[in-house]
XYZ file of C-alpha atoms in Angstrom:
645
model
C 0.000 0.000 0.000
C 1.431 3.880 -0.857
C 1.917 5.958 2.066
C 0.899 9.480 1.761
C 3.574 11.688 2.783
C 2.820 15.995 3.837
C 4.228 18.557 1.215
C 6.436 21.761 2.356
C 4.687 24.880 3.691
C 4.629 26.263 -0.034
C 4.376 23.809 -1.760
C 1.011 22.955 0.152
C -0.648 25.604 -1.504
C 0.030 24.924 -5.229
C -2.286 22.696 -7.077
C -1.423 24.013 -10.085
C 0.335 26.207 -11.994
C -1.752 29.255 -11.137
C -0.585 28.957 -7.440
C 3.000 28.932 -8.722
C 2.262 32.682 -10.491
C 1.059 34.114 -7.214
C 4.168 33.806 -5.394
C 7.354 36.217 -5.669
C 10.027 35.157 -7.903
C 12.111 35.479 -3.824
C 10.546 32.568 -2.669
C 10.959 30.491 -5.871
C 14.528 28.909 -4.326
C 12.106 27.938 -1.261
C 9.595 26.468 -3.481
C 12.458 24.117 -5.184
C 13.982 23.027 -2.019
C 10.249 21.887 -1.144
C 9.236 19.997 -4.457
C 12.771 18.057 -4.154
C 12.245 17.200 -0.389
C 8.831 16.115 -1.523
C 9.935 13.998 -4.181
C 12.903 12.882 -2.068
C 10.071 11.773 0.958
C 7.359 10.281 -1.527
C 9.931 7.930 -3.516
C 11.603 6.573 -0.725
C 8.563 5.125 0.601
C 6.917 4.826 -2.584
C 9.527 3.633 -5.215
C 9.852 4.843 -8.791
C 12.131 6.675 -10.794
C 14.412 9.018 -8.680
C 17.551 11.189 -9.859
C 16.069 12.326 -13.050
C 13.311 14.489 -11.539
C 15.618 15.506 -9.247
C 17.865 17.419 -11.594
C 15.306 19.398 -13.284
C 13.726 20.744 -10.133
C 14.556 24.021 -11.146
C 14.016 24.178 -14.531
C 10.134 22.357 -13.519
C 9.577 25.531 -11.736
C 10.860 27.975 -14.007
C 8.766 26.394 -17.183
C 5.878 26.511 -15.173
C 6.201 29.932 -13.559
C 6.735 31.433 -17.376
C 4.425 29.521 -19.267
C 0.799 29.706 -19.383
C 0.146 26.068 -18.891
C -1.582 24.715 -20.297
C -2.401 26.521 -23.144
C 1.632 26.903 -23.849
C 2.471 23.225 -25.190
C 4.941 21.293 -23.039
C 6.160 18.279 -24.070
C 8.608 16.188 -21.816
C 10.678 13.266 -23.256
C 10.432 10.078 -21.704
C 8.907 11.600 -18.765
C 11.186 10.041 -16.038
C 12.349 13.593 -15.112
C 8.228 14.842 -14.977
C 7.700 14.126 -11.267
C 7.720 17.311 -10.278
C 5.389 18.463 -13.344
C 3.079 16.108 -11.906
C 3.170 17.495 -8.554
C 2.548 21.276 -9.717
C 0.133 20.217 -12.411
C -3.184 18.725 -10.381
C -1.803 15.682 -8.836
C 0.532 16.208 -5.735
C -2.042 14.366 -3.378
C -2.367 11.730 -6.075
C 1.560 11.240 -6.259
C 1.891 8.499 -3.696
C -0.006 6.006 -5.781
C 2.340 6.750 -8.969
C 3.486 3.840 -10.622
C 1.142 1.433 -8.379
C -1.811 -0.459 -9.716
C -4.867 1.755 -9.869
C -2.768 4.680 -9.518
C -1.105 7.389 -11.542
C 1.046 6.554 -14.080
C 5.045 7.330 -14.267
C 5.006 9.049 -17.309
C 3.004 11.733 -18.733
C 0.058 11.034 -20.007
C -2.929 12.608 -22.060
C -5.725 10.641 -20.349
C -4.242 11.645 -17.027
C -4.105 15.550 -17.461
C -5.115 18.179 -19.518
C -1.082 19.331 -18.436
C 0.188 16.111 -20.218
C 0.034 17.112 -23.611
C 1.751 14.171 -24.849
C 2.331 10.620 -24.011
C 5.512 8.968 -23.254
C 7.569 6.480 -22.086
C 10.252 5.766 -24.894
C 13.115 8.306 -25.198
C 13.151 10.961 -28.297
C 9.705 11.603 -29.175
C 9.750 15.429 -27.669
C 10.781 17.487 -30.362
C 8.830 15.848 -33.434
C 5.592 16.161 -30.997
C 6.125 19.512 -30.260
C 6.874 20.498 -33.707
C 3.743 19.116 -34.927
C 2.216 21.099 -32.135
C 3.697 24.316 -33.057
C 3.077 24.142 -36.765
C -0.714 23.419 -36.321
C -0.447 26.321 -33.858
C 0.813 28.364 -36.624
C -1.868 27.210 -38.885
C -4.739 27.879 -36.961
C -3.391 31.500 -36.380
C -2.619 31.132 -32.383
C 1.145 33.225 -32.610
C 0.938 33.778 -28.854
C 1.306 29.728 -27.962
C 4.495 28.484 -26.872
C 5.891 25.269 -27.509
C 8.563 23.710 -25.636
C 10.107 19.980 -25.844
C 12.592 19.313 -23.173
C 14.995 16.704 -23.732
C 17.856 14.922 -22.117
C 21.389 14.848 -23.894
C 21.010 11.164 -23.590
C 17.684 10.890 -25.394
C 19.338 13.024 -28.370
C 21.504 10.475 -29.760
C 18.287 9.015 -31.362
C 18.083 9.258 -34.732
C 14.680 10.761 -34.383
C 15.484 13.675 -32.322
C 18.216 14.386 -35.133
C 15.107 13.922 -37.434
C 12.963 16.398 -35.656
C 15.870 19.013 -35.390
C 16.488 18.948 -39.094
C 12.773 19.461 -39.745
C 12.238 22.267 -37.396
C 14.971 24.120 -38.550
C 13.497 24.981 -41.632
C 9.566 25.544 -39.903
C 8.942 29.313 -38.778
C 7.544 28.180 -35.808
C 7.291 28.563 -32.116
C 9.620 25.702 -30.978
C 12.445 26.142 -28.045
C 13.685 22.627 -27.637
C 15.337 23.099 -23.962
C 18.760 20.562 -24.090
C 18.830 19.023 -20.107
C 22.447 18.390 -20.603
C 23.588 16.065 -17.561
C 25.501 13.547 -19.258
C 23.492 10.526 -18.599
C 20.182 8.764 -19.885
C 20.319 5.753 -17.655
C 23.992 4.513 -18.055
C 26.781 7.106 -18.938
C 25.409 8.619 -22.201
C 28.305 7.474 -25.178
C 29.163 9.083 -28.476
C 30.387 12.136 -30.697
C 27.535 13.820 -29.626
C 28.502 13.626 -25.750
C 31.497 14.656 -26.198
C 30.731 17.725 -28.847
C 28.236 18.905 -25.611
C 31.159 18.589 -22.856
C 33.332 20.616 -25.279
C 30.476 23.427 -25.421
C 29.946 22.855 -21.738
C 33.710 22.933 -20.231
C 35.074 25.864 -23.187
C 37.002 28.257 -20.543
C 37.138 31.114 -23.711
C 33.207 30.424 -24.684
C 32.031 30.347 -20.880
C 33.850 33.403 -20.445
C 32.952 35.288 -23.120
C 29.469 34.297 -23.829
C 27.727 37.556 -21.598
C 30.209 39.776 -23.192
C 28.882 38.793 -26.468
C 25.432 39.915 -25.789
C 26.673 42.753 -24.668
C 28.312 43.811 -27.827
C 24.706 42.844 -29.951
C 23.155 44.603 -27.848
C 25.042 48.167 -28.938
C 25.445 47.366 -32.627
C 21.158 47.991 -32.610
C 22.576 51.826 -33.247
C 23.840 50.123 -36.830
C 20.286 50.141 -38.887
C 17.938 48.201 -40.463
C 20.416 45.649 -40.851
C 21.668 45.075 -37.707
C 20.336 41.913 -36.646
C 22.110 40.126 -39.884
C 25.449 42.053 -38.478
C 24.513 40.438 -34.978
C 23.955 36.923 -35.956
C 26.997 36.801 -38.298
C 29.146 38.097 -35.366
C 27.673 36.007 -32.628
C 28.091 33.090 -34.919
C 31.781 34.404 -35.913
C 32.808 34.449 -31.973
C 30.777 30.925 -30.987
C 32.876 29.526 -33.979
C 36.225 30.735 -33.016
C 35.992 30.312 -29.460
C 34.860 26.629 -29.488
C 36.905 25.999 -32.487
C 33.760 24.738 -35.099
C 30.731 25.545 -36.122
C 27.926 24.893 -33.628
C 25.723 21.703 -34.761
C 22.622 23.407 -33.502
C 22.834 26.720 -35.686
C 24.211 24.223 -38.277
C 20.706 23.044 -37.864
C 19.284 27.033 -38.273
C 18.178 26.380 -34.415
C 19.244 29.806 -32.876
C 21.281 28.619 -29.641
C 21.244 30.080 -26.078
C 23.612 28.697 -23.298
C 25.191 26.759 -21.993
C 23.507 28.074 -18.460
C 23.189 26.980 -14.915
C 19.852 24.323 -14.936
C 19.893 24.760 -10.831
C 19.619 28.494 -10.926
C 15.919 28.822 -11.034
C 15.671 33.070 -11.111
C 18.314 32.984 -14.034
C 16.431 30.188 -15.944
C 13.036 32.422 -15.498
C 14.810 35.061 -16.571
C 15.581 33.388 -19.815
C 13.043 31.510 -20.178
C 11.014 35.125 -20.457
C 13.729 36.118 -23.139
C 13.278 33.717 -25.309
C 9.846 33.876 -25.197
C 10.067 37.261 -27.054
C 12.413 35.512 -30.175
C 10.571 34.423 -32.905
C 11.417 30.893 -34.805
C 12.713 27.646 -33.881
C 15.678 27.917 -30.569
C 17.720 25.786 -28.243
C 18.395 26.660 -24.619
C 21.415 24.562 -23.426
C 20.868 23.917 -19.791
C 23.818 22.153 -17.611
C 21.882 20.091 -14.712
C 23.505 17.525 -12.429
C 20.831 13.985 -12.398
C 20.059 12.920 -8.974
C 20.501 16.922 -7.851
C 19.637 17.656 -3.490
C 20.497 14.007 -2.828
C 24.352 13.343 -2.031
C 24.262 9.530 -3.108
C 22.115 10.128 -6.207
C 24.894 12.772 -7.715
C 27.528 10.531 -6.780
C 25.885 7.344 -8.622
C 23.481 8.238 -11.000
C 22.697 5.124 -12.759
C 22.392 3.230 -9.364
C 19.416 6.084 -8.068
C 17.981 5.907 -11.319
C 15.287 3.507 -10.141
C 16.426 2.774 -6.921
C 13.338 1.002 -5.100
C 12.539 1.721 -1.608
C 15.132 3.444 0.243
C 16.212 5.052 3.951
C 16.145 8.581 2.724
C 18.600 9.727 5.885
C 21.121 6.471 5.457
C 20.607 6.241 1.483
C 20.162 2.117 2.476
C 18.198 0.830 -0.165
C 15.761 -1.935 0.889
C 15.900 -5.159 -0.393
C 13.860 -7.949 0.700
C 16.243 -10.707 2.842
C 16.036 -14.456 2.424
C 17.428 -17.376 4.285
C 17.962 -19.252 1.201
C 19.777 -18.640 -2.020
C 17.301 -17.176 -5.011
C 16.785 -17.649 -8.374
C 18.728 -14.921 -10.472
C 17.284 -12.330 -12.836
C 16.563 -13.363 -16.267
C 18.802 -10.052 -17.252
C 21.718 -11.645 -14.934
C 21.543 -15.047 -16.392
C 21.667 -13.864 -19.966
C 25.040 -11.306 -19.186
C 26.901 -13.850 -16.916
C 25.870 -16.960 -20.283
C 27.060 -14.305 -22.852
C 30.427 -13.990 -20.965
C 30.435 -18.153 -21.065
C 29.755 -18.523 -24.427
C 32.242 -15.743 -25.868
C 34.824 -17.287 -23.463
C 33.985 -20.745 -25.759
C 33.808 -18.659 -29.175
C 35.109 -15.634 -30.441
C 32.967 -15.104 -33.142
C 30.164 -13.790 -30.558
C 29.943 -9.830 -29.626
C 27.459 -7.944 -27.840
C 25.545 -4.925 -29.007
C 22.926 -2.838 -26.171
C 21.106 0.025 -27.326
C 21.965 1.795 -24.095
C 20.905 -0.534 -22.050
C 23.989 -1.947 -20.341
C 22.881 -2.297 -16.914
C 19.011 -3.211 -17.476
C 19.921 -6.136 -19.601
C 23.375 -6.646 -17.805
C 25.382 -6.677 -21.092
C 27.821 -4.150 -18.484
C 29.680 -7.339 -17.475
C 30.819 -8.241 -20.748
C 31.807 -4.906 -21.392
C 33.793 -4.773 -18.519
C 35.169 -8.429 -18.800
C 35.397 -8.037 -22.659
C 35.621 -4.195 -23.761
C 36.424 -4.962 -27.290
C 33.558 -7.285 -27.630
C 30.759 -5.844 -26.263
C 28.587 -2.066 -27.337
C 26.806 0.552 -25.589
C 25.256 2.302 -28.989
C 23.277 4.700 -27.419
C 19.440 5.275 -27.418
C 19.636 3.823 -30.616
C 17.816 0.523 -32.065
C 17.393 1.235 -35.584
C 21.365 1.738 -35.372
C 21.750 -1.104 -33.543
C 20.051 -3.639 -35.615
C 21.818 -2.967 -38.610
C 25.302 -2.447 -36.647
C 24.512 -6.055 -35.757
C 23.685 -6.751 -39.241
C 27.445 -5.582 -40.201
C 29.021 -7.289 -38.029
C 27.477 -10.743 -39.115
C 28.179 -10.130 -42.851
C 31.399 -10.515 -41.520
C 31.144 -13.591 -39.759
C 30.605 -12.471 -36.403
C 28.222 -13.605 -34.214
C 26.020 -10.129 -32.354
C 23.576 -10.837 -29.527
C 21.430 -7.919 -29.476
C 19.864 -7.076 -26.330
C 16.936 -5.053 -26.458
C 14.040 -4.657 -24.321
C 11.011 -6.150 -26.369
C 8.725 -2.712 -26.798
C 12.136 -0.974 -27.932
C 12.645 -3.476 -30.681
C 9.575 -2.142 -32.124
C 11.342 1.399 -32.927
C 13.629 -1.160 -35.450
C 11.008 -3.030 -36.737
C 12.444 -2.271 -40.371
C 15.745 -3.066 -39.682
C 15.137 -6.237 -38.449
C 13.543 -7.348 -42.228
C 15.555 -5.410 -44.492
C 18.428 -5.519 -42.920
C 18.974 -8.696 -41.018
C 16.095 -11.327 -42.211
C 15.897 -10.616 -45.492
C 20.130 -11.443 -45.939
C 19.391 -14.495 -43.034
C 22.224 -13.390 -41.194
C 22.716 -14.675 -38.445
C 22.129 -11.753 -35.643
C 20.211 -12.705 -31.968
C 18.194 -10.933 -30.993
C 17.743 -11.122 -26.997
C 14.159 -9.760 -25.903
C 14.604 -8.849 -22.399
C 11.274 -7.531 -20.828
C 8.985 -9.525 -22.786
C 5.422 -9.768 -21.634
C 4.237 -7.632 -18.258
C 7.092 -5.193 -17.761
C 5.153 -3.956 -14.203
C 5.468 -0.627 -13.149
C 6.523 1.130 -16.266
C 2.843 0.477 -17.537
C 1.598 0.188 -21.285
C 4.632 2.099 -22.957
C 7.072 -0.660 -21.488
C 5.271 -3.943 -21.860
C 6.502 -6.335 -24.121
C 3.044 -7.850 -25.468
C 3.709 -7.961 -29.300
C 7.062 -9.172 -30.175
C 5.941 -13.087 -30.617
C 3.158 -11.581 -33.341
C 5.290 -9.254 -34.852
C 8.414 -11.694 -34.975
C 6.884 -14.735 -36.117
C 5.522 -13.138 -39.138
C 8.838 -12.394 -40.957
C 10.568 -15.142 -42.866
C 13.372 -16.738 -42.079
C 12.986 -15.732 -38.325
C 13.518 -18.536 -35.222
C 11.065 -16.971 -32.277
C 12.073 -18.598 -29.094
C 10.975 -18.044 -25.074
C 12.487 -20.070 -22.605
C 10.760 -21.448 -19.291
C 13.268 -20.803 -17.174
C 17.022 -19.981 -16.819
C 18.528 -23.201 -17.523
C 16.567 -22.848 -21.366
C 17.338 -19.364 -21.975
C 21.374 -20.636 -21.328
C 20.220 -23.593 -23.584
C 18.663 -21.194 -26.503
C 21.446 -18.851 -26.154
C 23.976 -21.911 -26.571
C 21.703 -23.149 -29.718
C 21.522 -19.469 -31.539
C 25.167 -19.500 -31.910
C 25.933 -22.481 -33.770
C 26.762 -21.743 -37.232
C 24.251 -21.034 -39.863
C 21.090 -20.234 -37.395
C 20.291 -17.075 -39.044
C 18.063 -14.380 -37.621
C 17.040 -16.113 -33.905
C 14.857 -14.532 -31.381
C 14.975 -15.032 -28.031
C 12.543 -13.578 -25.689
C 12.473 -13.824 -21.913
C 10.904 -11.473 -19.197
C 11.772 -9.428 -16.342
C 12.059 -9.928 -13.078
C 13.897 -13.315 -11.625
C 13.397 -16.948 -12.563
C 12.489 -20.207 -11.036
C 15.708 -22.176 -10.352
C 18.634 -21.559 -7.653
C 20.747 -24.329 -9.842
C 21.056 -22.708 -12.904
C 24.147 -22.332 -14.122
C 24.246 -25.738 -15.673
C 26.713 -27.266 -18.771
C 24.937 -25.956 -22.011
C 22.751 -27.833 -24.370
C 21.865 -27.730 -27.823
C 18.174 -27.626 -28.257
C 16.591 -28.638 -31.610
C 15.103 -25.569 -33.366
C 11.275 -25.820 -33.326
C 11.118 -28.740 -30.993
C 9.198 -28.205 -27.791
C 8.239 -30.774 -24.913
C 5.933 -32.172 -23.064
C 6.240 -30.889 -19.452
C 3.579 -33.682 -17.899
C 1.152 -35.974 -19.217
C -2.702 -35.557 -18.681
C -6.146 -36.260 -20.167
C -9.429 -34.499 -21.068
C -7.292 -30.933 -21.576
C -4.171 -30.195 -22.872
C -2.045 -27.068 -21.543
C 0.256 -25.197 -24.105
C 2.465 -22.625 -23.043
C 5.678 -20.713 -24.178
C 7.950 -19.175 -22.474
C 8.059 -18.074 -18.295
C 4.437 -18.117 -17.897
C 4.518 -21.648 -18.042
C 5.700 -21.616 -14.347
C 2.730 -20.520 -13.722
C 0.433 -23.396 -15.365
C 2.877 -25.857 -13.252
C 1.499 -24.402 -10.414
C -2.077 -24.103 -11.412
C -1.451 -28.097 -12.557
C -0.583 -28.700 -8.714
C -3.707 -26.800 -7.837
C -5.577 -28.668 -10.549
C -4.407 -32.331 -9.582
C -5.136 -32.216 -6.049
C -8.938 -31.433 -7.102
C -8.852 -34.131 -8.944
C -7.986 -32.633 -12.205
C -5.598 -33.822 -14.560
C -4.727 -31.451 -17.345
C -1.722 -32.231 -19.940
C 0.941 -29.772 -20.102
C 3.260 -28.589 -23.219
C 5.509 -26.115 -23.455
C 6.307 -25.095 -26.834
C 9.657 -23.311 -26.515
C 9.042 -22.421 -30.273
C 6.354 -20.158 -31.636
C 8.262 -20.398 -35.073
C 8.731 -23.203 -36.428
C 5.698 -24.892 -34.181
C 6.778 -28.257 -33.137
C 4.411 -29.653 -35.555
C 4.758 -33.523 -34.228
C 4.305 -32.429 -30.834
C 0.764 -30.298 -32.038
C -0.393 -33.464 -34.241
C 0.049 -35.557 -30.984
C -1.683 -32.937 -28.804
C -4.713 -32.908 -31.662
C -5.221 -36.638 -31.917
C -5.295 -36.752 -28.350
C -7.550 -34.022 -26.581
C -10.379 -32.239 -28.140
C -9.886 -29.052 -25.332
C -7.103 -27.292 -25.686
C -5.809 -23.884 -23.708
C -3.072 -21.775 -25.419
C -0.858 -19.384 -22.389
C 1.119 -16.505 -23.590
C 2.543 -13.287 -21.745
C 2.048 -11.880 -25.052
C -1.226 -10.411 -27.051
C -3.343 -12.677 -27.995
C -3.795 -10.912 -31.297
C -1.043 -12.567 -33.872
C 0.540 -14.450 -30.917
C 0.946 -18.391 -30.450
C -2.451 -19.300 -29.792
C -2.647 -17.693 -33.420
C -0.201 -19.972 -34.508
C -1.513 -23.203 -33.063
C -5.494 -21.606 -34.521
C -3.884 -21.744 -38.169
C -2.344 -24.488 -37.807
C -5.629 -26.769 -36.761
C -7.020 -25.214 -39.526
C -3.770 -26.119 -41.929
C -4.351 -29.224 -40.802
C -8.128 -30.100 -41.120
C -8.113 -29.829 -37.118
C -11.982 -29.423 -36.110
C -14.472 -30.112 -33.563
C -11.597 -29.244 -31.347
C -12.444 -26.148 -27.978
C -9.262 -23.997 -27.965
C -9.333 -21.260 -25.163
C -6.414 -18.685 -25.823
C -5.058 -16.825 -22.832
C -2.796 -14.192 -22.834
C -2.756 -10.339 -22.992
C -5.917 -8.997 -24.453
C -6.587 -6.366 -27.963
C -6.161 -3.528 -25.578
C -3.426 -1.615 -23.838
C -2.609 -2.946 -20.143
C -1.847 -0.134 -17.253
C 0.613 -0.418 -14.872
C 0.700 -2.683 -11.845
C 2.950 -5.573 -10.167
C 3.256 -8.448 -12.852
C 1.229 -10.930 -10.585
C -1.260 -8.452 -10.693
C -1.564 -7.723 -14.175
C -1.680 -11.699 -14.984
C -4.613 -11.993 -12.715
C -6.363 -9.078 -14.315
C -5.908 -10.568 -17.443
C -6.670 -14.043 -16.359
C -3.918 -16.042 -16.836
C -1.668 -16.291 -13.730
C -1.977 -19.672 -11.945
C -5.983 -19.082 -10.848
C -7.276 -17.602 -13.732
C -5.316 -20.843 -15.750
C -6.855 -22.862 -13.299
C -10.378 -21.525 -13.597
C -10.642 -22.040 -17.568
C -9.335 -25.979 -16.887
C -12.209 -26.190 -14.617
C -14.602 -24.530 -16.907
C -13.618 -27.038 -19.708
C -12.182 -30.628 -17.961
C -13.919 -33.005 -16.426
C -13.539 -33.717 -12.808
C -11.971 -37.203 -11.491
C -12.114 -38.759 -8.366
C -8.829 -37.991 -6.697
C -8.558 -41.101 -4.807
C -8.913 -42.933 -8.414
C -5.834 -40.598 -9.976
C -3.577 -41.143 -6.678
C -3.944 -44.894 -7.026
């Protein structure tokens, strides 16, 4: 259950916006130190996403002080850094329920608040939304709206913030894209583009220069009509020289402001006011510090990130205890297998679209630097880097989380299936990703993965399969090979056993039964073999199959399961849409299959909130009761004293 915690003395009285513009710009700094406490207090009870709110306190405050909200347009990107939006826009006493099921969501959202003007979750969406924003704005003749997409440093190494940026450039509209420039996303942000920002950012000449320079515009006004071409040309002449090349963003025809202090909230306002006043498309460069007000946050920002539940005085973050060893993440098994398996062959490299600690490619990169990527927020890119490599005889596991694969969804057939080489892709986060809600879940990767040619779409039950499929995708000549798996830990303490090969498209029969048969892929089978427990000892006795494959379908094994039970139920973590209970419907039909009940369970044609993954199974009906129910509703009961003889 959330625990409600009590706001500052300020920050009490603003609900929204409005309540911000009645106080003096004095008691602003007040008003900052209260929204971060608050934050601070709320997530350490409450969990969620922590540092990245935290260092944009200031500039939360400022946009909402200058902006008339929300008529002005503000568009965050990703929206882990939009806690404190939240809280000033409407939903402060709401905030201890975010992320929890039934409660507010972590990200901004248009069904949530009139204040959420667009909908996010994945990184580098900001700019093109507000852009499309702005330019209607400019069609329909309103030239007093504002538009304003802030986005992190990290989140512009996409290739479709670059897009955006090249767009707006040559659109005569009311954009100021606001760079939060603190040198992360999640993980240390890599590239040219990091490193072109710290140049701007740490240039002694430019930082020292850069108020003198308005200073000199602001006299040549005396020139004439054409002094604001003599200004530009000059300021452009001086930001040149001083930082030794042209800057990307005026490259871009962006006009660029900064870089300024992000944690000075009277300056930003200040500026923020300014640029309110300059017509056409601008960037403000703002210098913030993720994880800002809280010592251990600044100090180790991917660690606060998402910390969990935490002592907010000791920084101790809680983690439940147990007297016996666990099973390990599915994310831990797959980065301690990958180090195995490149230890046994050095064809195999590893490619992470930023991603390093969430799928825990990090250890390979730190056991095997020249082997393993960090490409950035980046999947199109790192599909088809993959793809390179393999032309070459290499051997890439690509790790990305299943609803970020779908941002390379063309890559993946032009690029990798259509040439069958022989890239892996590793789906971490398939099915219920929890917390992170509808943006995050991995519910369509089986449907859209099976239906490209020459793909092998795999799920393992458990960790001692994923090693196995992992093992299996790199022998020689696999070709494109899928492997999906979810979060969260897995079912066996013993895993770490010697790999296997496992016969592409064969699954297996888990344990025999009559009157219904049981097919599953992937984890959620763990959850049938306890609903079969539950099952037998009512006297019960369904059949159980787990198909391991959703492409190729064992076909023996579903000609067995056909000639042998006329009720079948299909399990996925996966939409039910396109998925395998798809696969095993055509097939029946392929195969003159009739007269047969099928029951498919699985995620439903809609879009699932957030919530704990037990919980969202259970809403959905197919965790271990809801599997249980639809036996009962379809088997016949035995007499248990008849089965146990």
């Amino acid at each position: 259950m959330s625990m409600q915690v009590p706001a500052g003395n300020l920050l009490q009285k603003i609900n929204y916006p409005s309540d911000l513009k009645l106080l003096n710009e004095t008691e602003l700094e007040q008003v900052c130190k209260e929204l971060r406490q608050y934050i601070i207090d709320v997530v350490s009870v409450n969990g969620g996403h922590f540092a990245a709110s935290l260092g944009v306190v200031e500039l939360t405050v400022a946009l909402q002080y200058v902006l008339n909200t929300p008529y002005d347009q503000l568009v965050w990107d990703v929206g882990h850094q939009a806690y404190g939006h939240k809280i000033l826009t409407g939903r402060r006493d709401e905030f201890h329920t975010n992320r929890i099921h039934g409660g507010i969501s972590g990200f901004p959202k248009r069904s949530e608040s009139i204040y959420d003007t667009f909908g996010v979750g994945h990184s580098s969406t900001s700019i093109s939304a507000a852009l499309g924003m702005a330019v209607a704005s400019h069609y329909k003749g309103e030239t007093d709206r504002q538009h304003v997409a802030v986005i992190g440093d990290g989140s512009m190494t996409a290739g479709m913030a670059f897009e955006a940026l090249n767009h707006a450039g040559i659109e005569n509209s009311n954009l100021l894209v606001i760079l939060n420039d603190n040198n992360m996303a999640i993980d240390p942000n890599v590239g040219a583009l990091k490193e072109y920002l710290t140049d701007i950012t740490t240039s002694k000449p430019y930082n020292r220069f850069r108020d003198d320079i308005a200073h000199v515009l602001a006299k040549l006004s005396s020139i004439g009509p054409d002094a604001f071409k003599v200004a530009q040309k000059l300021e452009k002449s001086i930001k040149g020289t001083l930082l030794k090349r042209s800057n990307f963003f005026e490259a871009l025809k962006f006009r660029y402001f900064g870089p300024i202090d992000g944690h000075d909230v009277n300056h930003l306002i200040k500026v923020l006011k300014d640029l309110r006043d300059i017509p056409g498309p601008k960037l403000l460069h703002c210098i913030t510090v993720k994880g800002k007000g809280y010592a251990l946050a600044e100090k180790d920002q991917t660690k606060w990130h998402a910390p969990g539940l935490f002592d907010k005085i000791t920084g101790e973050i809680k983690k439940t205890k147990y007297d016996k060893p666990q099973p390990p993440k599915y994310q831990d098994v797959f980065g301690h297998s990958i180090i195995e398996l490149a230890e046994q062959n050095p064809k195999i490299m590893g490619i992470t679209p930023a991603m390093p600690s969430g799928c825990s490619l990090n250890l390979m990169m730190k056991a095997m630097p020249n082997r393993a990527f960090d490409v950035g927020i980046a999947e199109q890119h790192a599909v088809t880097f993959s793809a390179g490599l393999a032309t070459q005889g290499l051997i890439p596991f690509c790790n990305i989380y299943s609803s970020f694969m779908q941002r390379a969804y063309d890559q993946v057939i032009h690029d990798v299936a259509i040439q069958k080489l022989n890239v892996v892709f590793c789906l971490d986060r398939a099915g219920f990703a929890g917390a992170d809600g509808a943006t995050h879940h991995g519910a369509y990767d089986m449907a859209y993965m099976r239906c490209i040619p020459n793909m092998v779409v795999s799920a393992p039950m458990n960790e001692e399969e994923l090693r196995n499929l992992m093992f299996t995708a790199q022998q020689e000549n696999m070709g494109p090979f899928v492997i999906r798996y979810p979060r969260g830990n897995g079912v066996m303490v013993d895993w770490q056993r010697p790999f296997k090969a496992i016969p592409v498209g064969k699954g297996r029969k888990v344990c025999d039964g009559d009157d219904v048969a049981i097919l599953s892929i992937g984890a959620i089978g763990n959850e049938v073999i306890k609903a079969t427990a539950e099952l037998n000892a009512e006297g019960y006795n369904p059949a159980h199959y787990d198909l391991r494959f959703v492409k190729p379908l064992d076909e023996a094994l579903l000609h067995d399961v056909f000639k042998n039970f006329n009720k079948v139920i299909t399990v996925e973590d996966g939409c039910i849409e396109g998925g395998m209970g798809s696969a095993v419907l055509e097939f029946m039909a392929d195969n003159g299959y009739t007269n047969i009940q099928v029951k498919r369970l699985g995620i439903p044609d809609k879009f699932i909130e957030h919530g704990d993954q037990p919980e969202l199974w259970a809403d959905c009906g197919f965790d271990a009761n809801g599997i249980a129910r639809q036996v009962r509703n379809m088997a016949e009961k035995r007499n248990v004293n008849t089965i146990a003889s």
